[in-house]
Tab-separated table of C-alpha atoms in Angstrom:
chain	number	residue	atom	x	y	z
A	13	UNK	CA	8.840	-18.187	43.271
A	14	UNK	CA	5.812	-16.258	42.709
A	15	UNK	CA	6.746	-14.433	39.305
A	16	UNK	CA	7.083	-18.155	37.884
A	17	UNK	CA	3.422	-19.544	39.456
A	18	UNK	CA	2.118	-16.066	37.748
A	19	UNK	CA	4.003	-17.165	34.509
A	20	UNK	CA	2.506	-20.457	34.694
A	21	UNK	CA	-0.725	-19.517	35.672
A	22	UNK	CA	-1.588	-17.482	32.579
A	23	UNK	CA	0.032	-19.676	30.304
A	24	UNK	CA	-2.707	-22.250	31.311
A	25	UNK	CA	-5.124	-19.703	30.816
A	26	UNK	CA	-3.851	-18.645	27.311
A	27	UNK	CA	-3.636	-22.337	26.535
A	28	UNK	CA	-7.239	-22.674	26.947
A	29	UNK	CA	-7.626	-20.408	23.940
A	30	UNK	CA	-6.141	-23.178	21.622
A	31	UNK	CA	-5.372	-23.233	17.916
A	32	UNK	CA	-6.059	-26.791	17.414
A	33	UNK	CA	-8.813	-29.241	18.301
A	34	UNK	CA	-9.028	-31.002	21.451
A	35	UNK	CA	-7.634	-34.572	21.055
A	36	UNK	CA	-10.047	-37.152	18.960
A	37	UNK	CA	-11.773	-34.206	17.113
A	38	UNK	CA	-10.750	-33.161	13.360
A	39	UNK	CA	-10.227	-29.486	12.725
A	40	UNK	CA	-11.828	-28.471	9.541
A	41	UNK	CA	-9.568	-26.886	6.913
A	42	UNK	CA	-12.264	-24.780	5.580
A	43	UNK	CA	-12.803	-23.007	8.854
A	44	UNK	CA	-9.717	-23.751	11.269
A	45	UNK	CA	-12.024	-22.459	14.227
A	46	UNK	CA	-14.462	-25.523	13.654
A	47	UNK	CA	-13.631	-29.070	14.679
A	48	UNK	CA	-15.772	-32.361	14.143
A	49	UNK	CA	-16.146	-35.601	16.196
A	50	UNK	CA	-17.336	-38.572	14.552
A	51	UNK	CA	-19.298	-41.019	16.702
A	52	UNK	CA	-19.045	-44.415	15.103
A	53	UNK	CA	-18.702	-46.464	18.891
A	54	UNK	CA	-22.213	-45.686	19.782
A	55	UNK	CA	-25.715	-45.010	18.470
A	56	UNK	CA	-28.444	-42.662	19.750
A	57	UNK	CA	-32.062	-41.178	18.574
A	58	UNK	CA	-31.652	-38.029	17.337
A	59	UNK	CA	-32.642	-35.803	20.513
A	60	UNK	CA	-30.329	-38.257	22.592
A	61	UNK	CA	-27.249	-37.290	19.930
A	62	UNK	CA	-27.964	-34.021	20.511
A	63	UNK	CA	-27.657	-33.743	24.265
A	64	UNK	CA	-24.655	-35.869	23.779
A	65	UNK	CA	-22.814	-33.563	21.854
A	66	UNK	CA	-23.874	-31.070	24.288
A	67	UNK	CA	-22.469	-32.573	27.210
A	68	UNK	CA	-19.266	-32.934	25.944
A	69	UNK	CA	-18.866	-29.090	25.650
A	70	UNK	CA	-21.288	-26.735	25.994
A	71	UNK	CA	-20.872	-25.081	22.884
A	72	UNK	CA	-21.028	-28.602	20.781
A	73	UNK	CA	-24.092	-29.725	18.965
A	74	UNK	CA	-24.885	-32.281	16.113
A	75	UNK	CA	-23.118	-30.984	13.084
A	76	UNK	CA	-24.613	-28.498	10.713
A	77	UNK	CA	-23.517	-28.493	6.769
A	78	UNK	CA	-23.947	-25.204	4.624
A	79	UNK	CA	-21.552	-25.810	1.933
A	80	UNK	CA	-20.404	-28.446	-0.851
A	81	UNK	CA	-16.852	-28.394	0.492
A	82	UNK	CA	-17.994	-29.049	4.594
A	83	UNK	CA	-19.957	-31.984	2.997
A	84	UNK	CA	-17.171	-33.684	1.204
A	85	UNK	CA	-14.795	-32.300	3.894
A	86	UNK	CA	-16.827	-34.526	6.804
A	87	UNK	CA	-17.019	-37.422	4.477
A	88	UNK	CA	-13.271	-37.789	4.442
A	89	UNK	CA	-13.234	-37.331	8.013
A	90	UNK	CA	-15.996	-39.736	8.176
A	91	UNK	CA	-14.810	-42.721	5.806
A	92	UNK	CA	-11.376	-42.411	7.985
A	93	UNK	CA	-13.145	-43.147	11.029
A	94	UNK	CA	-12.383	-46.436	12.915
A	95	UNK	CA	-15.654	-48.404	13.237
A	96	UNK	CA	-17.609	-46.558	10.728
A	97	UNK	CA	-18.667	-49.560	8.914
A	98	UNK	CA	-20.686	-50.198	11.703
A	99	UNK	CA	-22.402	-47.223	10.888
A	100	UNK	CA	-25.423	-47.048	8.268
A	101	UNK	CA	-26.503	-43.374	8.479
A	102	UNK	CA	-25.344	-40.604	10.662
A	103	UNK	CA	-27.074	-37.990	12.291
A	104	UNK	CA	-26.502	-33.972	11.522
A	105	UNK	CA	-27.968	-31.478	12.854
A	106	UNK	CA	-31.182	-30.736	10.786
A	107	UNK	CA	-34.754	-31.259	12.124
A	108	UNK	CA	-38.478	-30.393	11.367
A	109	UNK	CA	-39.987	-30.743	15.082
A	110	UNK	CA	-42.471	-28.055	14.266
A	111	UNK	CA	-43.512	-30.119	11.047
A	112	UNK	CA	-43.612	-27.384	9.031
A	113	UNK	CA	-42.103	-28.692	5.783
A	114	UNK	CA	-38.863	-26.191	6.677
A	115	UNK	CA	-35.779	-27.771	8.224
A	116	UNK	CA	-33.529	-26.037	10.585
A	117	UNK	CA	-29.815	-26.120	11.728
A	118	UNK	CA	-29.742	-26.971	15.569
A	119	UNK	CA	-27.037	-24.383	16.027
A	120	UNK	CA	-29.336	-21.587	13.719
A	121	UNK	CA	-27.252	-21.796	10.417
A	122	UNK	CA	-29.462	-20.896	7.648
A	123	UNK	CA	-30.739	-23.938	6.216
A	124	UNK	CA	-29.655	-23.157	2.348
A	125	UNK	CA	-27.695	-26.366	0.881
A	126	UNK	CA	-28.925	-29.826	0.961
A	127	UNK	CA	-27.182	-33.065	-0.764
A	128	UNK	CA	-31.292	-34.907	-1.087
A	129	UNK	CA	-31.572	-38.469	-1.814
A	130	UNK	CA	-33.834	-39.321	-4.673
A	131	UNK	CA	-37.262	-38.667	-3.964
A	132	UNK	CA	-36.265	-37.262	-0.411
A	133	UNK	CA	-37.147	-35.700	2.229
A	134	UNK	CA	-39.787	-37.693	2.937
A	135	UNK	CA	-41.767	-35.331	5.343
A	136	UNK	CA	-43.747	-38.074	7.128
A	137	UNK	CA	-40.221	-37.640	9.067
A	138	UNK	CA	-38.364	-34.827	10.904
A	139	UNK	CA	-34.922	-35.857	11.672
A	140	UNK	CA	-32.012	-35.693	8.630
A	141	UNK	CA	-29.389	-38.214	8.670
A	142	UNK	CA	-26.529	-38.668	6.169
A	143	UNK	CA	-24.795	-41.513	4.719
A	144	UNK	CA	-21.559	-41.348	5.360
A	145	UNK	CA	-20.354	-43.263	2.078
A	146	UNK	CA	-19.192	-41.368	-0.628
A	147	UNK	CA	-22.652	-40.288	-2.144
A	148	UNK	CA	-22.903	-38.218	0.791
A	149	UNK	CA	-27.022	-38.286	0.248
A	150	UNK	CA	-29.219	-37.015	3.066
A	151	UNK	CA	-32.851	-38.143	4.047
A	152	UNK	CA	-35.436	-37.654	6.143
A	153	UNK	CA	-35.515	-40.346	9.164
A	154	UNK	CA	-37.510	-41.520	11.801
A	155	UNK	CA	-36.109	-39.394	15.354
A	156	UNK	CA	-36.359	-42.300	17.125
A	157	UNK	CA	-34.084	-44.554	15.045
A	158	UNK	CA	-30.507	-45.122	16.877
A	159	UNK	CA	-27.679	-43.948	14.233
A	160	UNK	CA	-24.366	-42.798	14.525
A	161	UNK	CA	-23.388	-39.357	14.336
A	162	UNK	CA	-21.241	-35.749	14.159
A	163	UNK	CA	-20.540	-33.368	16.705
A	164	UNK	CA	-19.547	-30.036	15.823
A	165	UNK	CA	-17.946	-27.260	18.311
A	166	UNK	CA	-16.287	-23.889	17.419
A	167	UNK	CA	-12.684	-22.739	19.243
A	168	UNK	CA	-13.474	-19.533	19.306
A	169	UNK	CA	-16.294	-20.410	22.558
A	170	UNK	CA	-13.502	-21.780	24.429
A	171	UNK	CA	-12.170	-18.591	24.863
A	172	UNK	CA	-15.638	-17.312	26.253
A	173	UNK	CA	-14.807	-17.937	29.947
A	174	UNK	CA	-12.027	-16.604	31.469
A	175	UNK	CA	-10.207	-16.353	34.689
A	176	UNK	CA	-10.773	-12.831	36.396
A	177	UNK	CA	-7.604	-10.522	36.981
A	178	UNK	CA	-8.267	-8.473	40.293
A	179	UNK	CA	-6.285	-6.483	42.706
A	180	UNK	CA	-7.296	-8.933	45.680
A	181	UNK	CA	-6.151	-12.277	46.515
A	182	UNK	CA	-8.159	-14.780	44.907
A	183	UNK	CA	-8.321	-18.699	45.236
A	184	UNK	CA	-7.796	-20.464	41.743
A	185	UNK	CA	-8.804	-24.083	41.264
A	186	UNK	CA	-7.010	-25.213	37.719
A	187	UNK	CA	-6.910	-29.084	36.370
A	188	UNK	CA	-3.408	-29.886	34.742
A	189	UNK	CA	-2.403	-32.321	32.179
A	190	UNK	CA	0.849	-32.218	32.796
A	191	UNK	CA	2.822	-32.599	36.515
A	192	UNK	CA	3.453	-29.535	38.576
A	193	UNK	CA	5.249	-29.556	42.023
A	194	UNK	CA	4.832	-27.689	44.769
A	195	UNK	CA	7.893	-24.964	45.512
A	196	UNK	CA	9.212	-27.612	48.377
A	197	UNK	CA	8.621	-30.571	46.650
A	198	UNK	CA	12.080	-32.640	45.273
A	199	UNK	CA	12.507	-34.328	41.798
A	200	UNK	CA	11.233	-37.282	43.167
A	201	UNK	CA	7.614	-36.294	44.506
A	202	UNK	CA	4.792	-37.507	42.758
A	203	UNK	CA	2.828	-35.258	40.296
A	204	UNK	CA	-0.383	-33.551	40.886
A	205	UNK	CA	-2.944	-32.736	38.688
A	206	UNK	CA	-4.642	-29.673	40.743
A	207	UNK	CA	-3.606	-26.461	41.648
A	208	UNK	CA	-5.314	-24.983	44.937
A	209	UNK	CA	-3.325	-21.939	45.972
A	210	UNK	CA	-3.784	-18.094	46.862
A	211	UNK	CA	-2.740	-15.818	44.682
A	212	UNK	CA	-1.383	-12.596	47.396
A	213	UNK	CA	-1.870	-9.140	45.555
A	214	UNK	CA	1.470	-8.107	45.578
A	215	UNK	CA	3.534	-6.877	42.201
A	216	UNK	CA	6.449	-8.898	41.082
A	217	UNK	CA	9.524	-7.269	40.346
A	218	UNK	CA	10.455	-7.581	36.565
A	219	UNK	CA	12.805	-9.849	35.147
A	220	UNK	CA	16.493	-9.073	35.416
A	221	UNK	CA	18.004	-9.656	31.667
A	222	UNK	CA	21.221	-11.231	31.957
A	223	UNK	CA	23.571	-10.615	28.781
A	224	UNK	CA	26.272	-13.229	27.484
A	225	UNK	CA	29.482	-12.329	25.849
A	226	UNK	CA	29.962	-16.163	24.627
A	227	UNK	CA	29.757	-16.457	20.641
A	228	UNK	CA	26.315	-17.761	20.074
A	229	UNK	CA	26.108	-21.164	18.030
A	230	UNK	CA	24.955	-20.931	14.565
A	231	UNK	CA	21.060	-21.609	14.953
A	232	UNK	CA	21.063	-23.398	11.383
A	233	UNK	CA	23.614	-25.819	12.877
A	234	UNK	CA	20.630	-28.143	14.228
A	235	UNK	CA	18.693	-27.836	10.843
A	236	UNK	CA	15.359	-26.347	11.940
A	237	UNK	CA	13.783	-26.338	8.808
A	238	UNK	CA	11.655	-29.140	7.607
A	239	UNK	CA	10.671	-30.358	4.223
A	240	UNK	CA	13.157	-29.219	2.008
A	241	UNK	CA	13.354	-25.764	3.882
A	242	UNK	CA	16.361	-23.623	3.856
A	243	UNK	CA	17.503	-22.008	7.052
A	244	UNK	CA	18.791	-18.346	6.901
A	245	UNK	CA	20.945	-17.182	9.919
A	246	UNK	CA	19.454	-13.932	11.576
A	247	UNK	CA	21.625	-13.260	14.334
A	248	UNK	CA	21.139	-15.376	17.103
A	249	UNK	CA	17.622	-16.461	15.488
A	250	UNK	CA	16.760	-17.884	11.698
A	251	UNK	CA	13.924	-17.821	9.327
A	252	UNK	CA	13.284	-20.725	6.697
A	253	UNK	CA	12.512	-20.058	3.227
A	254	UNK	CA	10.053	-22.970	2.330
A	255	UNK	CA	9.320	-24.993	-0.691
A	256	UNK	CA	5.608	-25.246	-1.489
A	257	UNK	CA	3.391	-26.465	-0.092
A	258	UNK	CA	4.629	-25.982	2.942
A	259	UNK	CA	5.170	-22.919	5.410
A	260	UNK	CA	5.359	-22.131	8.526
A	261	UNK	CA	8.374	-21.184	10.988
A	262	UNK	CA	10.244	-24.352	10.487
A	263	UNK	CA	7.800	-25.118	7.125
A	264	UNK	CA	6.366	-27.940	9.290
A	265	UNK	CA	3.343	-27.015	8.037
A	266	UNK	CA	1.623	-28.468	4.591
A	267	UNK	CA	-0.845	-26.230	2.534
A	268	UNK	CA	-2.917	-26.554	-0.602
A	269	UNK	CA	-1.381	-25.190	-3.605
A	270	UNK	CA	-3.337	-23.309	-4.810
A	271	UNK	CA	-4.823	-22.047	-1.727
A	272	UNK	CA	-8.023	-23.731	-0.725
A	273	UNK	CA	-11.057	-22.679	-2.341
A	274	UNK	CA	-9.500	-21.069	-5.655
A	275	UNK	CA	-10.832	-21.061	-8.287
A	276	UNK	CA	-9.166	-21.858	-11.942
A	277	UNK	CA	-10.636	-20.226	-14.505
A	278	UNK	CA	-10.518	-21.976	-18.191
A	279	UNK	CA	-9.797	-20.051	-21.326
A	280	UNK	CA	-11.770	-21.208	-24.481
A	281	UNK	CA	-10.330	-24.005	-26.033
A	282	UNK	CA	-6.893	-24.350	-24.097
A	283	UNK	CA	-5.650	-27.557	-23.204
A	284	UNK	CA	-3.780	-27.542	-19.257
A	285	UNK	CA	-2.552	-29.326	-16.651
A	286	UNK	CA	-3.631	-29.446	-12.682
A	287	UNK	CA	-1.441	-31.498	-10.338
A	288	UNK	CA	-0.733	-31.715	-6.751
A	289	UNK	CA	2.238	-29.985	-5.561
A	290	UNK	CA	5.462	-31.088	-7.273
A	291	UNK	CA	4.125	-34.249	-8.896
A	292	UNK	CA	5.205	-37.069	-8.534
A	293	UNK	CA	5.942	-36.270	-4.823
A	294	UNK	CA	3.662	-37.670	-2.622
A	295	UNK	CA	2.637	-35.052	0.297
A	296	UNK	CA	0.662	-36.241	3.632
A	297	UNK	CA	-1.633	-34.059	5.995
A	298	UNK	CA	-3.314	-32.331	2.978
A	299	UNK	CA	-7.191	-31.843	2.751
A	300	UNK	CA	-8.297	-29.991	-0.318
A	301	UNK	CA	-10.783	-28.250	-2.004
A	302	UNK	CA	-10.523	-26.571	-5.488
A	303	UNK	CA	-12.513	-25.737	-8.575
A	304	UNK	CA	-12.253	-25.460	-12.245
A	305	UNK	CA	-14.655	-22.978	-14.498
A	306	UNK	CA	-14.992	-23.091	-17.808
A	307	UNK	CA	-16.687	-19.570	-19.846
A	308	UNK	CA	-20.421	-20.018	-19.630
A	309	UNK	CA	-21.954	-22.619	-21.878
A	310	UNK	CA	-19.324	-24.835	-21.904
A	311	UNK	CA	-18.178	-27.743	-20.435
A	312	UNK	CA	-14.684	-29.393	-19.241
A	313	UNK	CA	-13.340	-32.414	-20.554
A	314	UNK	CA	-11.228	-33.947	-17.878
A	315	UNK	CA	-8.851	-36.800	-18.471
A	316	UNK	CA	-7.622	-38.108	-15.045
A	317	UNK	CA	-3.533	-39.102	-16.093
A	318	UNK	CA	-2.453	-40.257	-12.793
A	319	UNK	CA	-3.573	-40.962	-9.270
A	320	UNK	CA	-0.891	-42.137	-6.559
A	321	UNK	CA	-1.615	-43.147	-3.052
A	322	UNK	CA	0.498	-44.694	-0.240
A	323	UNK	CA	-2.294	-46.187	1.955
A	324	UNK	CA	-5.861	-47.129	1.512
A	325	UNK	CA	-7.513	-43.913	3.187
A	326	UNK	CA	-6.758	-41.200	0.805
A	327	UNK	CA	-9.162	-39.425	-1.529
A	328	UNK	CA	-9.077	-37.879	-4.497
A	329	UNK	CA	-12.568	-36.699	-6.400
A	330	UNK	CA	-13.850	-34.856	-9.182
A	331	UNK	CA	-17.223	-33.650	-8.578
A	332	UNK	CA	-19.890	-32.023	-11.221
A	333	UNK	CA	-20.456	-28.605	-9.270
A	334	UNK	CA	-23.491	-28.336	-11.504
A	335	UNK	CA	-25.112	-31.016	-10.880
A	336	UNK	CA	-25.649	-31.481	-7.221
A	337	UNK	CA	-21.850	-32.215	-6.525
A	338	UNK	CA	-22.512	-35.617	-8.477
A	339	UNK	CA	-19.355	-37.694	-8.445
A	340	UNK	CA	-17.745	-37.730	-11.924
A	341	UNK	CA	-14.435	-39.767	-10.711
A	342	UNK	CA	-13.616	-41.140	-7.408
A	343	UNK	CA	-10.533	-43.404	-6.192
A	344	UNK	CA	-8.886	-44.068	-2.564
A	345	UNK	CA	-6.216	-46.059	-4.563
A	346	UNK	CA	-3.559	-45.751	-7.325
A	347	UNK	CA	-4.867	-45.408	-10.387
A	348	UNK	CA	-2.688	-44.634	-13.822
A	349	UNK	CA	-4.551	-45.740	-16.580
A	350	UNK	CA	-6.053	-42.933	-18.162
A	351	UNK	CA	-9.522	-42.152	-17.157
A	352	UNK	CA	-11.884	-39.031	-19.216
A	353	UNK	CA	-14.922	-37.743	-17.567
A	354	UNK	CA	-16.928	-34.591	-18.682
A	355	UNK	CA	-19.074	-32.079	-16.592
A	356	UNK	CA	-22.749	-31.226	-17.259
A	357	UNK	CA	-22.089	-27.492	-17.359
A	358	UNK	CA	-19.049	-25.214	-16.781
A	359	UNK	CA	-17.408	-25.942	-13.216
A	360	UNK	CA	-16.578	-28.819	-11.530
A	361	UNK	CA	-14.803	-29.364	-8.181
A	362	UNK	CA	-12.145	-31.562	-7.207
A	363	UNK	CA	-11.248	-32.891	-3.622
A	364	UNK	CA	-7.624	-34.267	-2.728
A	365	UNK	CA	-7.283	-35.493	1.149
A	366	UNK	CA	-4.151	-37.067	2.387
A	367	UNK	CA	-4.757	-36.023	6.003
A	368	UNK	CA	-4.966	-39.586	7.797
A	369	UNK	CA	-1.703	-40.884	8.998
A	370	UNK	CA	-0.030	-43.023	7.159
A	371	UNK	CA	-1.191	-41.298	4.155
A	372	UNK	CA	0.541	-39.699	1.194
A	373	UNK	CA	-0.504	-39.450	-2.542
A	374	UNK	CA	-0.115	-37.261	-5.749
A	375	UNK	CA	-2.513	-36.422	-8.963
A	376	UNK	CA	-2.155	-35.120	-12.291
A	377	UNK	CA	-4.903	-34.073	-15.068
A	378	UNK	CA	-5.635	-32.231	-17.755
A	379	UNK	CA	-8.566	-30.505	-18.660
A	380	UNK	CA	-10.081	-28.661	-21.523
A	381	UNK	CA	-13.187	-26.063	-22.374
A	382	UNK	CA	-15.439	-27.829	-24.804
A	383	UNK	CA	-18.602	-26.106	-26.546
A	384	UNK	CA	-20.592	-28.632	-27.347
A	385	UNK	CA	-23.280	-27.395	-29.819
A	386	UNK	CA	-26.646	-28.459	-28.240
A	387	UNK	CA	-28.476	-27.922	-32.153
A	388	UNK	CA	-25.940	-30.461	-33.190
A	389	UNK	CA	-28.230	-33.236	-34.887
A	390	UNK	CA	-31.093	-31.607	-33.176
A	391	UNK	CA	-34.650	-31.299	-35.910
A	392	UNK	CA	-36.912	-28.312	-35.294
A	393	UNK	CA	-38.817	-29.392	-38.043
A	394	UNK	CA	-40.816	-25.849	-39.539
A	395	UNK	CA	-38.366	-23.383	-37.492
A	396	UNK	CA	-34.582	-23.011	-36.585
A	397	UNK	CA	-32.406	-24.134	-33.641
A	398	UNK	CA	-30.933	-21.580	-31.676
A	399	UNK	CA	-28.793	-22.645	-28.213
A	400	UNK	CA	-30.262	-21.382	-24.831
A	401	UNK	CA	-27.469	-22.345	-22.714
A	402	UNK	CA	-27.038	-25.887	-22.926
A	403	UNK	CA	-30.263	-26.602	-24.261
A	404	UNK	CA	-31.384	-26.576	-27.647
A	405	UNK	CA	-34.376	-24.081	-28.704
A	406	UNK	CA	-36.889	-24.395	-31.570
A	407	UNK	CA	-37.694	-20.916	-32.734
A	408	UNK	CA	-40.679	-21.977	-35.501
A	409	UNK	CA	-41.856	-20.421	-39.240
A	410	UNK	CA	-44.745	-18.546	-38.707
A	411	UNK	CA	-47.324	-20.735	-39.480
A	412	UNK	CA	-46.324	-23.788	-36.910
A	413	UNK	CA	-45.931	-23.873	-33.317
A	414	UNK	CA	-44.681	-26.560	-30.560
A	415	UNK	CA	-41.388	-27.473	-29.070
A	416	UNK	CA	-40.605	-28.983	-32.582
A	417	UNK	CA	-42.117	-26.933	-34.680
A	418	UNK	CA	-44.510	-29.853	-35.758
A	419	UNK	CA	-47.776	-28.264	-35.014
A	420	UNK	CA	-49.296	-26.441	-38.131
A	421	UNK	CA	-51.517	-23.472	-37.462
A	422	UNK	CA	-54.620	-23.380	-39.500
A	423	UNK	CA	-54.709	-22.549	-43.021
A	424	UNK	CA	-56.462	-18.792	-43.462
A	425	UNK	CA	-57.065	-19.758	-46.980
A	426	UNK	CA	-58.592	-22.882	-46.245
A	427	UNK	CA	-61.814	-22.266	-47.067
A	428	UNK	CA	-61.359	-21.099	-50.497
A	429	UNK	CA	-63.198	-17.921	-49.718
A	430	UNK	CA	-61.791	-16.546	-53.360
A	431	UNK	CA	-64.045	-18.638	-55.420
A	432	UNK	CA	-63.197	-19.807	-58.773
A	433	UNK	CA	-61.997	-16.075	-60.159
A	434	UNK	CA	-59.343	-15.196	-57.045
A	435	UNK	CA	-56.444	-16.392	-55.488
A	436	UNK	CA	-56.377	-16.631	-51.714
A	437	UNK	CA	-53.294	-15.199	-50.346
A	438	UNK	CA	-52.211	-14.250	-46.477
A	439	UNK	CA	-49.447	-12.453	-44.616
A	440	UNK	CA	-46.696	-15.245	-44.271
A	441	UNK	CA	-45.511	-13.558	-41.313
A	442	UNK	CA	-47.601	-13.835	-39.137
A	443	UNK	CA	-49.909	-16.621	-40.537
A	444	UNK	CA	-53.080	-14.480	-40.453
A	445	UNK	CA	-54.604	-11.732	-42.912
A	446	UNK	CA	-56.447	-13.258	-45.559
A	447	UNK	CA	-57.317	-11.545	-48.426
A	448	UNK	CA	-58.381	-12.654	-52.541
A	449	UNK	CA	-55.922	-11.346	-55.443
A	450	UNK	CA	-58.782	-11.739	-57.934
A	451	UNK	CA	-58.809	-12.266	-61.919
A	452	UNK	CA	-59.538	-9.409	-64.396
A	453	UNK	CA	-63.133	-8.500	-64.592
A	454	UNK	CA	-63.478	-9.436	-60.659
A	455	UNK	CA	-63.317	-7.497	-58.043
A	456	UNK	CA	-64.077	-6.971	-54.143
A	457	UNK	CA	-63.631	-8.874	-51.278
A	458	UNK	CA	-64.341	-12.125	-52.867
A	459	UNK	CA	-64.046	-11.714	-56.318
A	460	UNK	CA	-67.258	-11.071	-57.679
A	461	UNK	CA	-67.921	-10.148	-61.652
A	462	UNK	CA	-67.683	-6.636	-62.453
A	463	UNK	CA	-70.933	-5.766	-63.368
A	464	UNK	CA	-71.355	-4.234	-66.978
A	465	UNK	CA	-71.653	-0.913	-67.759
A	466	UNK	CA	-74.975	0.459	-69.583
A	467	UNK	CA	-74.937	3.263	-71.914
A	468	UNK	CA	-78.025	4.811	-72.189
A	469	UNK	CA	-78.627	7.259	-75.083
């Protein structure tokens, strides 16, 4: 009985270092060690919201956002939160209480990423809030205003406090969510949620192994492999061969395919397809973020051929990565009418979310890297247009200047210094160094008449 108790005790301790978020929290796909809690049923000022998060768990705090993917992922969680329509803005963990013009995250994360609304930040206010709608943009807000808010915590810190293992008896009190009966209890005894006992300093005997001579049933008879996986017997056990995008012991986990954060490099002048796995198969449980990247100076033409959703809380978005992740296309509904969009530069991000209960979906797009000559139709006047990345740039002729080469430089020969009997010329490469070409019989810098030669006898 003591051995069973110790096993139960250690199971509880190990369970504290959990691999999934506490009930009600949402687990990040970008960093599975991070959990988010969207608070949409109560509003607090910034300081109260920070304290509220910290009171839930000691390592919880108002969320920090340091990448575009975190911003998009949090937006998906927020949009799919019950009662979110009652919120206007969401407090996040950035502030400038020192009024220094430098914002800091409450968890110490470097403030290197931002997605400000147009005209923001307004440095009259010291706290930052985020729109929960698809713009995801931030603004500075009076810290005393009451808003909904987002808490963040790291599961790694849940394991930082563990029960000590000693050779002396110790009393341990544990809270359990499942029913645990004392050794003397019967099957009808009421469950208890607390254990208060003393672990004696004895050494338990190792368990005795019992070998069975009976033939074990085929472990694949129970069809343990989910989502189309194939079961392969292996002695008394089995392993599953999973079909993409599923993995796990029983193919029960769905993953992004290609892997989350994957960057697809596009060759020049190539049309290619990108779709959810096994399109048009609708898949649930996905929270995926990918990028498509064309060569430098190229842009991406994208045609959204088909988006399919069951349920109304899925998200499919194409974001212009080079333009503060501006939304090029976004839908939460089935859309099978081809729609074309174009990136401002050479990279776009694709976000696909079907992780809300009851949601499944699929998508298919086509894309191509295209080069649009920025000099096409661009008039440089007295100069030549040269592409500088995505912008036209005028290289002016020697005697012209200005952005469009339409400002003439002063003519070095404008004052006609060579008079009647000479022609003024200058170095056309530099529009400088004027000098006179004189007519016969004239010489000197200004073409003066050659004096007559007198013969004296």
